[in-house]
């Protein structure tokens, strides 16, 4: 199955961008937290890279065959977490596995992309509005389970994944808009029925920071803004950020790692990181466009949307543009589960690129 | 079409990145000066606001433990460390030997007069000698330096730690006269402030110290072993999730006070409250507060109402005097402990000063005797034996026994209390006169299994589950040999019970066989006076025991007082029923005296147990006389 010549198609540009991100991750986790965390992160990176390369040997069509299996397995995991998961600060997100704990919601994103692409790869499945009921259910079901954990950020990331896949799959635009309108009208129900108090308070803090200052949510935002702002054009230098080093900035090594980078590296170098993210996403989108089979194309699109949303929301959050959610910065934030899921997604994207193939007979994607 | 859609897709991503980019540009390039100003010379620091620990009341609302204010003198770290530096170089060179090379002497000359000023002023105002202030400064600085060097070692680079930015308390619990004087001067002494911290205060000092308990700092073992944060904040379920999550991160520090014993320990999570927090902007050079950014007020701890009645507890402690022993008074109908007196005691406010003296006392004042002193019950246990015998139909009301003063089994002679023997008697009289021989006979018929079954029914050998720490469960041996069973039947041998267990047993006899659970918490209220827990127990499970048996036993217990072993005490008109007990220890003329019973006998209101340990007297004269005094005051005001 695996031929040496497909190595020629290995995307070295994307890979070097990712390597650069990983380097940054190591050093800024060190700066924001401590050496210990940095080495832990290094171990996760090593595991992630191993996973990345070993997944390359499996043809993504083999994976496609089991899309629904993965999806159902993860749904079971999520239910399991809700019932027996490890509670950390009031949230049940973790399955303890010996010395480490895994967060199934991180892997749910990937399973959702696989399942949605599997369903949408057939043209007739997107032609009528009725056909859309199944993908909508596929998306809503894990979302509800994850909101229950409660983890609003990871849950909401399912939406851009869904919309981008549906959009690229060629749905009629009026269907798309009617889904969006339906979704908007259901927001009041969500607010009163599903959201937990602290999630509401986070949204409120974002919208009206002064009103709820007593809750302390605004503190994260203020500190992060000061950190980013104090970076200036050149930054204070690695390991010298006053905000992050004095522990004014909470969670500097996980959710708020971009604040640390912005503070210590300044505007110009932070911009390089932004630019590299754009380049990385562009490469991914390019792979999707060039692929001639619709499953691969939809899958890569879904992952691109996933990475884009995570990066955008996370960075926007550090600059006070988005509410504080638990979304991590792909490949840079500290954390095993998010790193592993990012690597799996990356590996699948590369997989598609390595095995660009001729159109299948049933596929009527190109007109 | 696909290409077009891809363009739109990527266009959206790109547009959003552009928004981020411009925001970054705005924050870092346009407003960069503003924020970097904040970060460099001004700093937001967090200051914890102390919360008040919950108050402990008795059942009528008399205060047993409360937080009162203590005035602390706090000095900014910068001032302390410069004083420290001065000290090493010229003022008191003998006081400090460590690290004299850290700061140059030129710096010291600069700050020297400045330091003299604040130290002298404080010394003047507070009437504290100068060297003391410097000593405190040294201690604080060295503590912080150790923390810092540890952190640096761990991180392998230089860091600033929080302790360097906050003021440190160097004297606490200052007198208010000095405080007033200092308060007038404070604006002129920069970096010196008066801080008000709560201090635990027990108004009645040595009143029920074992029940109330005391607070202290976490010791090293507790800090390392426990996941305190979690344990503490799990109980704050009424608070909303976000606040809990937020505070779980900074719940307990090494300095926070937690309950170490008694109610303070068991209900620590209820009492602790949530500390508040203030984010304030300070100028780094002077450490003056510019403005307060956010303030989250502290939430005071919950208040506890005990079932203890201060009046009864006071009487019990007075009656007990200096004798080594305990008195338990309980409501037989719901298990509310009304008094639990122990002697000797210690003063809750003062015990830290003479700790070594107290801990070396052979009578062990720290022991909470009603639940921690497991003793052989002696004849009091005969009540259980009698009930078991009647219920298992080993004897009936008519069965007669003959007592010759002793009983021979094998080579061993079991003696009776009266060396001449009691003659012919039935079970009622056996209880009345506490005849050992009768109970030996009963034990022979009953056997060990049934006896220990009934003992377990009455809760011997298990903890009563009262809300106090370190309760002993005593010992209820699973006996097989006849020799041992005979000893057990009169409450001797390997059997050990706590006074509270005996009280529980007596209460169950008094209330007609209903199971009760002794408890000491009446209700818990939060700072808004909302009732969080109301311990209103109802009796719902009954022992399988016939009314006839109970009546018989209760009649016998009444006769103990009117005609039997406790006749000499002279309860007279007081309608007491009870049972005396004299548990022998290995030494001669060294007994544990028991008296347990209830009053009034026809409609029990109080159920009580009195123990006097290691006394020369017997159950009736050592413990019974105390019961007389106690009940005289309880039932008639005074006797």
PDB file of N, CA, C and O in Angstrom, chain B residues 326 328 368-377 459-464 466 470-475 495-505 594 609 611:
ATOM      1  N   UNK B 326     -16.168  12.390  83.420  1.00  0.00           N
ATOM      2  CA  UNK B 326     -16.984  13.076  82.432  1.00  0.00           C
ATOM      3  C   UNK B 326     -18.457  13.000  82.797  1.00  0.00           C
ATOM      4  O   UNK B 326     -18.876  12.112  83.552  1.00  0.00           O
ATOM      5  N   UNK B 328     -22.212  13.249  80.697  1.00  0.00           N
ATOM      6  CA  UNK B 328     -22.948  13.437  79.451  1.00  0.00           C
ATOM      7  C   UNK B 328     -24.410  13.594  79.800  1.00  0.00           C
ATOM      8  O   UNK B 328     -24.948  12.800  80.571  1.00  0.00           O
ATOM      9  N   UNK B 368     -10.956  13.987  75.106  1.00  0.00           N
ATOM     10  CA  UNK B 368     -12.389  14.276  75.196  1.00  0.00           C
ATOM     11  C   UNK B 368     -13.064  13.036  75.762  1.00  0.00           C
ATOM     12  O   UNK B 368     -13.501  12.157  75.042  1.00  0.00           O
ATOM     13  N   UNK B 369     -13.116  12.960  77.086  1.00  0.00           N
ATOM     14  CA  UNK B 369     -13.469  11.705  77.739  1.00  0.00           C
ATOM     15  C   UNK B 369     -14.799  11.077  77.319  1.00  0.00           C
ATOM     16  O   UNK B 369     -14.866   9.865  77.141  1.00  0.00           O
ATOM     17  N   UNK B 370     -15.869  11.840  77.157  1.00  0.00           N
ATOM     18  CA  UNK B 370     -17.135  11.178  76.799  1.00  0.00           C
ATOM     19  C   UNK B 370     -17.056  10.325  75.538  1.00  0.00           C
ATOM     20  O   UNK B 370     -17.818   9.374  75.398  1.00  0.00           O
ATOM     21  N   UNK B 371     -16.176  10.660  74.617  1.00  0.00           N
ATOM     22  CA  UNK B 371     -16.119   9.837  73.413  1.00  0.00           C
ATOM     23  C   UNK B 371     -14.770   9.172  73.202  1.00  0.00           C
ATOM     24  O   UNK B 371     -14.642   8.288  72.374  1.00  0.00           O
ATOM     25  N   UNK B 372     -13.756   9.593  73.945  1.00  0.00           N
ATOM     26  CA  UNK B 372     -12.429   9.036  73.695  1.00  0.00           C
ATOM     27  C   UNK B 372     -11.897   8.180  74.829  1.00  0.00           C
ATOM     28  O   UNK B 372     -10.887   7.511  74.676  1.00  0.00           O
ATOM     29  N   UNK B 373     -12.565   8.229  75.971  1.00  0.00           N
ATOM     30  CA  UNK B 373     -12.062   7.446  77.083  1.00  0.00           C
ATOM     31  C   UNK B 373     -12.883   6.161  77.165  1.00  0.00           C
ATOM     32  O   UNK B 373     -14.002   6.149  77.649  1.00  0.00           O
ATOM     33  N   UNK B 374     -12.316   5.080  76.630  1.00  0.00           N
ATOM     34  CA  UNK B 374     -13.027   3.810  76.642  1.00  0.00           C
ATOM     35  C   UNK B 374     -12.680   3.049  77.911  1.00  0.00           C
ATOM     36  O   UNK B 374     -11.518   2.754  78.166  1.00  0.00           O
ATOM     37  N   UNK B 375     -13.690   2.773  78.710  1.00  0.00           N
ATOM     38  CA  UNK B 375     -13.478   2.154  80.017  1.00  0.00           C
ATOM     39  C   UNK B 375     -14.324   0.892  80.107  1.00  0.00           C
ATOM     40  O   UNK B 375     -15.315   0.753  79.397  1.00  0.00           O
ATOM     41  N   UNK B 376     -13.969  -0.011  81.017  1.00  0.00           N
ATOM     42  CA  UNK B 376     -14.901  -1.107  81.273  1.00  0.00           C
ATOM     43  C   UNK B 376     -16.139  -0.546  81.975  1.00  0.00           C
ATOM     44  O   UNK B 376     -16.004   0.277  82.874  1.00  0.00           O
ATOM     45  N   UNK B 377     -17.344  -0.942  81.566  1.00  0.00           N
ATOM     46  CA  UNK B 377     -18.538  -0.302  82.092  1.00  0.00           C
ATOM     47  C   UNK B 377     -18.961  -0.796  83.471  1.00  0.00           C
ATOM     48  O   UNK B 377     -19.755  -0.154  84.134  1.00  0.00           O
ATOM     49  N   UNK B 459     -25.538  -0.682  70.247  1.00  0.00           N
ATOM     50  CA  UNK B 459     -24.511   0.194  69.683  1.00  0.00           C
ATOM     51  C   UNK B 459     -23.157   0.088  70.347  1.00  0.00           C
ATOM     52  O   UNK B 459     -22.317   0.963  70.164  1.00  0.00           O
ATOM     53  N   UNK B 460     -22.916  -0.960  71.135  1.00  0.00           N
ATOM     54  CA  UNK B 460     -21.575  -1.095  71.700  1.00  0.00           C
ATOM     55  C   UNK B 460     -20.642  -1.680  70.637  1.00  0.00           C
ATOM     56  O   UNK B 460     -21.065  -2.504  69.825  1.00  0.00           O
ATOM     57  N   UNK B 461     -19.411  -1.269  70.686  1.00  0.00           N
ATOM     58  CA  UNK B 461     -18.443  -1.776  69.710  1.00  0.00           C
ATOM     59  C   UNK B 461     -18.441  -1.014  68.400  1.00  0.00           C
ATOM     60  O   UNK B 461     -17.637  -1.280  67.530  1.00  0.00           O
ATOM     61  N   UNK B 462     -19.352  -0.041  68.256  1.00  0.00           N
ATOM     62  CA  UNK B 462     -19.310   0.813  67.069  1.00  0.00           C
ATOM     63  C   UNK B 462     -19.385   2.267  67.532  1.00  0.00           C
ATOM     64  O   UNK B 462     -19.912   2.534  68.613  1.00  0.00           O
ATOM     65  N   UNK B 463     -18.882   3.171  66.690  1.00  0.00           N
ATOM     66  CA  UNK B 463     -18.938   4.578  67.076  1.00  0.00           C
ATOM     67  C   UNK B 463     -20.386   5.043  66.996  1.00  0.00           C
ATOM     68  O   UNK B 463     -21.177   4.546  66.194  1.00  0.00           O
ATOM     69  N   UNK B 464     -20.728   5.993  67.854  1.00  0.00           N
ATOM     70  CA  UNK B 464     -22.106   6.491  67.836  1.00  0.00           C
ATOM     71  C   UNK B 464     -22.339   7.410  66.653  1.00  0.00           C
ATOM     72  O   UNK B 464     -23.459   7.677  66.277  1.00  0.00           O
ATOM     73  N   UNK B 466     -21.397  10.612  66.466  1.00  0.00           N
ATOM     74  CA  UNK B 466     -21.566  12.025  66.825  1.00  0.00           C
ATOM     75  C   UNK B 466     -20.561  12.843  66.024  1.00  0.00           C
ATOM     76  O   UNK B 466     -19.512  12.339  65.625  1.00  0.00           O
ATOM     77  N   UNK B 470     -12.197  11.909  66.129  1.00  0.00           N
ATOM     78  CA  UNK B 470     -11.437  10.933  66.901  1.00  0.00           C
ATOM     79  C   UNK B 470     -12.292  10.181  67.908  1.00  0.00           C
ATOM     80  O   UNK B 470     -11.894   9.961  69.039  1.00  0.00           O
ATOM     81  N   UNK B 471     -13.497   9.804  67.534  1.00  0.00           N
ATOM     82  CA  UNK B 471     -14.323   9.058  68.481  1.00  0.00           C
ATOM     83  C   UNK B 471     -13.814   7.628  68.571  1.00  0.00           C
ATOM     84  O   UNK B 471     -13.480   7.019  67.560  1.00  0.00           O
ATOM     85  N   UNK B 472     -13.756   7.097  69.810  1.00  0.00           N
ATOM     86  CA  UNK B 472     -13.340   5.704  69.989  1.00  0.00           C
ATOM     87  C   UNK B 472     -14.562   4.824  69.867  1.00  0.00           C
ATOM     88  O   UNK B 472     -15.655   5.197  70.268  1.00  0.00           O
ATOM     89  N   UNK B 473     -14.351   3.619  69.352  1.00  0.00           N
ATOM     90  CA  UNK B 473     -15.503   2.741  69.272  1.00  0.00           C
ATOM     91  C   UNK B 473     -15.522   1.717  70.391  1.00  0.00           C
ATOM     92  O   UNK B 473     -16.442   0.921  70.505  1.00  0.00           O
ATOM     93  N   UNK B 474     -14.539   1.775  71.267  1.00  0.00           N
ATOM     94  CA  UNK B 474     -14.508   0.843  72.387  1.00  0.00           C
ATOM     95  C   UNK B 474     -14.190  -0.554  71.908  1.00  0.00           C
ATOM     96  O   UNK B 474     -13.654  -0.755  70.824  1.00  0.00           O
ATOM     97  N   UNK B 475     -14.552  -1.525  72.719  1.00  0.00           N
ATOM     98  CA  UNK B 475     -14.228  -2.899  72.347  1.00  0.00           C
ATOM     99  C   UNK B 475     -15.339  -3.801  72.841  1.00  0.00           C
ATOM    100  O   UNK B 475     -15.737  -3.764  73.993  1.00  0.00           O
ATOM    101  N   UNK B 495     -14.057  -5.866  77.740  1.00  0.00           N
ATOM    102  CA  UNK B 495     -15.023  -4.920  77.185  1.00  0.00           C
ATOM    103  C   UNK B 495     -14.657  -3.473  77.545  1.00  0.00           C
ATOM    104  O   UNK B 495     -14.309  -3.166  78.679  1.00  0.00           O
ATOM    105  N   UNK B 496     -14.707  -2.594  76.534  1.00  0.00           N
ATOM    106  CA  UNK B 496     -14.462  -1.177  76.768  1.00  0.00           C
ATOM    107  C   UNK B 496     -15.573  -0.384  76.112  1.00  0.00           C
ATOM    108  O   UNK B 496     -15.940  -0.643  74.964  1.00  0.00           O
ATOM    109  N   UNK B 497     -16.139   0.560  76.828  1.00  0.00           N
ATOM    110  CA  UNK B 497     -17.187   1.392  76.233  1.00  0.00           C
ATOM    111  C   UNK B 497     -16.901   2.844  76.577  1.00  0.00           C
ATOM    112  O   UNK B 497     -16.184   3.151  77.532  1.00  0.00           O
ATOM    113  N   UNK B 498     -17.471   3.736  75.777  1.00  0.00           N
ATOM    114  CA  UNK B 498     -17.326   5.162  76.080  1.00  0.00           C
ATOM    115  C   UNK B 498     -18.580   5.622  76.812  1.00  0.00           C
ATOM    116  O   UNK B 498     -19.654   5.045  76.636  1.00  0.00           O
ATOM    117  N   UNK B 499     -18.471   6.662  77.610  1.00  0.00           N
ATOM    118  CA  UNK B 499     -19.643   7.170  78.325  1.00  0.00           C
ATOM    119  C   UNK B 499     -20.792   7.510  77.376  1.00  0.00           C
ATOM    120  O   UNK B 499     -21.956   7.324  77.727  1.00  0.00           O
ATOM    121  N   UNK B 500     -20.469   7.980  76.178  1.00  0.00           N
ATOM    122  CA  UNK B 500     -21.550   8.338  75.256  1.00  0.00           C
ATOM    123  C   UNK B 500     -22.326   7.104  74.815  1.00  0.00           C
ATOM    124  O   UNK B 500     -23.552   7.151  74.651  1.00  0.00           O
ATOM    125  N   UNK B 501     -21.608   5.988  74.628  1.00  0.00           N
ATOM    126  CA  UNK B 501     -22.305   4.750  74.249  1.00  0.00           C
ATOM    127  C   UNK B 501     -23.264   4.310  75.350  1.00  0.00           C
ATOM    128  O   UNK B 501     -24.388   3.884  75.071  1.00  0.00           O
ATOM    129  N   UNK B 502     -22.814   4.430  76.593  1.00  0.00           N
ATOM    130  CA  UNK B 502     -23.679   4.055  77.714  1.00  0.00           C
ATOM    131  C   UNK B 502     -24.900   4.973  77.752  1.00  0.00           C
ATOM    132  O   UNK B 502     -26.038   4.533  77.944  1.00  0.00           O
ATOM    133  N   UNK B 503     -24.660   6.282  77.518  1.00  0.00           N
ATOM    134  CA  UNK B 503     -25.774   7.220  77.513  1.00  0.00           C
ATOM    135  C   UNK B 503     -26.786   6.856  76.441  1.00  0.00           C
ATOM    136  O   UNK B 503     -27.993   6.905  76.644  1.00  0.00           O
ATOM    137  N   UNK B 504     -26.265   6.486  75.299  1.00  0.00           N
ATOM    138  CA  UNK B 504     -27.145   6.109  74.196  1.00  0.00           C
ATOM    139  C   UNK B 504     -27.983   4.893  74.600  1.00  0.00           C
ATOM    140  O   UNK B 504     -29.202   4.861  74.367  1.00  0.00           O
ATOM    141  N   UNK B 505     -27.326   3.907  75.218  1.00  0.00           N
ATOM    142  CA  UNK B 505     -28.034   2.698  75.639  1.00  0.00           C
ATOM    143  C   UNK B 505     -29.127   3.061  76.630  1.00  0.00           C
ATOM    144  O   UNK B 505     -30.281   2.637  76.509  1.00  0.00           O
ATOM    145  N   UNK B 594     -19.296   4.568  87.871  1.00  0.00           N
ATOM    146  CA  UNK B 594     -20.276   4.941  86.856  1.00  0.00           C
ATOM    147  C   UNK B 594     -21.611   5.215  87.527  1.00  0.00           C
ATOM    148  O   UNK B 594     -21.972   4.566  88.486  1.00  0.00           O
ATOM    149  N   UNK B 609     -25.045  10.239  81.984  1.00  0.00           N
ATOM    150  CA  UNK B 609     -24.047   9.271  82.426  1.00  0.00           C
ATOM    151  C   UNK B 609     -22.926  10.040  83.101  1.00  0.00           C
ATOM    152  O   UNK B 609     -22.473  11.070  82.583  1.00  0.00           O
ATOM    153  N   UNK B 611     -19.151   9.517  84.846  1.00  0.00           N
ATOM    154  CA  UNK B 611     -18.042   8.612  85.154  1.00  0.00           C
ATOM    155  C   UNK B 611     -17.005   9.382  85.946  1.00  0.00           C
ATOM    156  O   UNK B 611     -16.761  10.556  85.691  1.00  0.00           O
TER     157      UNK B 611
END
